[in-house]
């Protein structure tokens, strides 16, 4: 406890220190004067601006009083639709006003704007100028001559200076504008021109000087200059609160030094500008709630910085508390978990900051909320995987695992004469005869004196499948009972219930063996002694497979299976929370009877029964020692069907047992509940969540690429990438530490594990909408041939769409927005599980799936480089060889073709 407390305290202190070190403080010139002018727009809310969204006179009056403490004048962009009330209200606060005349292709609207502006200029003495049109040429609304006509009309009607507002380069390109205005009102916005914050002021001064040199003697005003406080990076353009404060304070200092006239855009954030992308609403000096974003004097700091730090530290500490419940954790194990907890705390703090500093329309609110809801289980899964990495890489060795040494000690401590009878049940359904004979022969060789074998073949009317087995059981002797049951209901569980009826009355332990499993002679003699402890209800041995050399696909499938038995099961066994997987399982009969026996209300009857036994408080044990080997699924189709059955059955078990996880509803410990809950989340949840997120992101691509809005922020995309990295590290690290496979088999196992994401998610979806699916037998032993149908069609479609989506985002990212590149990377990562399925489906149909291909490839390579002449048969297809005539041999060669 002291160790854990010290580690948590140390990591918390380091996290706090990191916040202190990373706190940004920037120096900038102080400004204590009054800004000459700022842009003002009275429209409120997030809806598109119209008459109904104009602020009330009371709000405008309050705004004017607030702005009067910062500036001497305001600039408007329109004179109608409610904005005509602004000049007199500004006069009350002592503010000057530059009127705006909004021009577009609507001639009637334009005429109304011009007439209203003229009236306001005549009636309000605080009007100091009129800007006729705002970026009208840039938007292509009018031609230069048409715009000049409007300017001339206004000039004739008022006594105040008249101009138009355009981007600086349009003034340069249309010099006739300058000769028809009283002064040049140039817009210089470095953010939109791909300059970063450190270049912005120099760029603005340079453009100002360009226009002064181009039009000597003409007054030049920078009518729009600003920098956004939030939004996406546009190339090297870097919006942000610090950048905004630094740019504006330096700009004002430079402008004052050289006597530049300028107007800052803008005074107050306008949330309705969401159509300008992520930066549109964030150009204001004040937030939409009229709070200052930064100080004009002193160092530039984030006023909420330590509040955010406190949130990060608090969440980090709270998420670290479960470490206290670990049994004898090592220092490094606790350290990894505490660092992970504080990393999540930092992310939560960033989410809070984002939510607190951004404006949301309904769509963006929905997208962010949905994204965060989906990220919560994703982050929990990542944390669980990091915990497993920490436990295996830095924790103590397993204590409860039944090893050879522990088995020997238990056997030595076993009461004299302890030899309970074991009844071994072998259910079969249309299984290959030779395969079943191997299974029964191995059982006959068991080095245990007191057992029986009940072989039950169900729903298999063809005598060719059951008659030879019946004869074989008779040949093996009276230990072997044969049952041929027809019209059995309840899937495999129904057959096992019949086997229980024929079980010897004195049998205390029930063993379950699949029809393809060849056990070692010491299976019972090694594991039965564990039942000398009357609290033990179940002992599980791992599965192994003896046919991985059939093909490259079988080789990687066996590597994928091994990970579950050597990693997950070993760790779950430490908390007495193993998953029962039927074959190679020994169950105390009393425990089975208490749990109600085999149930047919799920298609994973073995896992269902195992959990029911644990809910009653029985102990379970697991050994990683292989006491038998079976056969792998014949085809990739069979592999996927098996995984679908497991996932669908697993979801059935969740629906059946979740109430038993409530307080007081079972004898499950808190650790057992946690292991099962995280296990379901880690498997069923992770795969389903991955598919849902991928499809949602795919739907979002055209909105982002072609509408230019709602680009996913990094708080949503970075965690997805981080979770993928954690999953990759989890697989590679734990395989290297626990699973005895070669690197290439490990790589193939990773592809096989990813390839069933779509399969598992389909099973979970079907579990949500259906109650029962038929039990699907996994084809083994060569009875099932490869289907002519491509086994990864939908995976190919979704994977291709994700890659196309990433390509669209990259090729249409003309503005070089960093967040779009990150989003494209997320789509590429999300495509990998789907493409893995495609890779295995293609591999199965390919010649390279055969090991013979690789052996002969090496021989061909040797021949090509002149090592020796060889005769190589021609490959006729996947795993098939077709003889061909030997090539002529050299004199030095033997007359007999060399064997490969």
GROMACS .gro file of C-alpha atoms in nm, residues 15 26 84-85 130 178-179 229 233 243 255 371 414 473 481 560 575 637 652 662 689 787 815:
model
   23
   15UNK     CA    1   0.228   1.550  -1.385
   26UNK     CA    2   0.478   3.487  -2.407
   84UNK     CA    3  -2.968   5.113  -3.853
   85UNK     CA    4  -3.018   5.133  -3.475
  130UNK     CA    5  -1.899   5.468  -4.538
  178UNK     CA    6  -0.823   5.388  -5.583
  179UNK     CA    7  -0.902   5.685  -5.806
  229UNK     CA    8  -0.817   3.237  -3.137
  233UNK     CA    9  -0.428   2.490  -3.892
  243UNK     CA   10  -0.116   3.343  -3.114
  255UNK     CA   11   0.101   5.029  -3.636
  371UNK     CA   12  -1.769   1.119  -3.072
  414UNK     CA   13  -0.317  -3.579  -0.281
  473UNK     CA   14  -1.604  -4.820  -2.946
  481UNK     CA   15  -2.014  -4.618  -2.446
  560UNK     CA   16  -0.390  -1.630  -3.346
  575UNK     CA   17  -0.865  -1.360  -1.065
  637UNK     CA   18  -1.510  -1.932  -4.416
  652UNK     CA   19  -2.627  -1.404  -2.559
  662UNK     CA   20  -2.549  -0.663  -0.974
  689UNK     CA   21  -1.706  -0.003  -3.176
  787UNK     CA   22  -1.620  -2.187  -5.112
  815UNK     CA   23  -0.557   2.450  -4.768
   0.00000   0.00000   0.00000
